[in-house]
Tab-separated table of C-alpha atoms in Angstrom:
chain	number	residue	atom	x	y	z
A	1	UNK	CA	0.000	0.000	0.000
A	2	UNK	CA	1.467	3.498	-1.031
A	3	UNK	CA	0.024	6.725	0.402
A	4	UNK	CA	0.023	8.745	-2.733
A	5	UNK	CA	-0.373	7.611	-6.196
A	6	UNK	CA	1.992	8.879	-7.865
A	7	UNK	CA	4.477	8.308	-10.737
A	8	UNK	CA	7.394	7.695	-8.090
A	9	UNK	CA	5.025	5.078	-6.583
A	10	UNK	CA	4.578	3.424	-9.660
A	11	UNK	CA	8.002	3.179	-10.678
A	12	UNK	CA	8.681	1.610	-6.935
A	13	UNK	CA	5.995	-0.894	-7.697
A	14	UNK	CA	7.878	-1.806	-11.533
A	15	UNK	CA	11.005	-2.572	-10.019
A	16	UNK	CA	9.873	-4.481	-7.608
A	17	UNK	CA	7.909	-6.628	-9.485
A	18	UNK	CA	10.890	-7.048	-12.138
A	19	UNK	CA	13.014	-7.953	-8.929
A	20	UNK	CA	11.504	-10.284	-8.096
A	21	UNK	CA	9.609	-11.853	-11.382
A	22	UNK	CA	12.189	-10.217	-13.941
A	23	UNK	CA	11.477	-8.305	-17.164
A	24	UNK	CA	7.958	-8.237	-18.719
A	25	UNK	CA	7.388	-9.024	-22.845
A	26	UNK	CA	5.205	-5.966	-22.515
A	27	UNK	CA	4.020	-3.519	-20.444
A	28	UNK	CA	0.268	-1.237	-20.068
A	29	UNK	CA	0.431	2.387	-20.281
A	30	UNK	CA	-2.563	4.331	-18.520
A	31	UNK	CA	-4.035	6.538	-21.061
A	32	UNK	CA	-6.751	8.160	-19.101
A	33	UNK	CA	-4.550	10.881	-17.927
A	34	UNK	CA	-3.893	9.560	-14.464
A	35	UNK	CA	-0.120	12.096	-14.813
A	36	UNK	CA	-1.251	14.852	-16.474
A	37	UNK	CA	-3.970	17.462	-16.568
A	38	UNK	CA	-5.942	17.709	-19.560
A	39	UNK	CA	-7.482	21.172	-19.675
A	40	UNK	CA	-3.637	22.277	-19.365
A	41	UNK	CA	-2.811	20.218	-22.100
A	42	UNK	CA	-5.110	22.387	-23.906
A	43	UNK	CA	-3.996	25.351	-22.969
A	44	UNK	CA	-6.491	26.345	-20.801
A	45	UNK	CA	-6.798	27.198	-16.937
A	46	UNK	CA	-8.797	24.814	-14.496
């Protein structure tokens, strides 16, 4: 259990799982914006 989800968290959570079960074929990528904020992707202000 993390208490933020966060990008750092994530990566934490990769290694450890390559530690211990080695390198994956492939790998999912959230693309529901879970890192980024997209009205400022736009260009606009929240």
């Amino acid at each position: 259990m993390v208490e933020n989800e966060n990008a750092f968290s994530y990566m934490d959570a990769a290694l450890e799982y390559i530690e211990r079960h080695g390198k994956r074929i492939a790998l999912y990528s959230d693309t529901q914006t879970v890192f980024r904020n997209p009205v400022a992707a736009q260009g606009a202000t929240p």
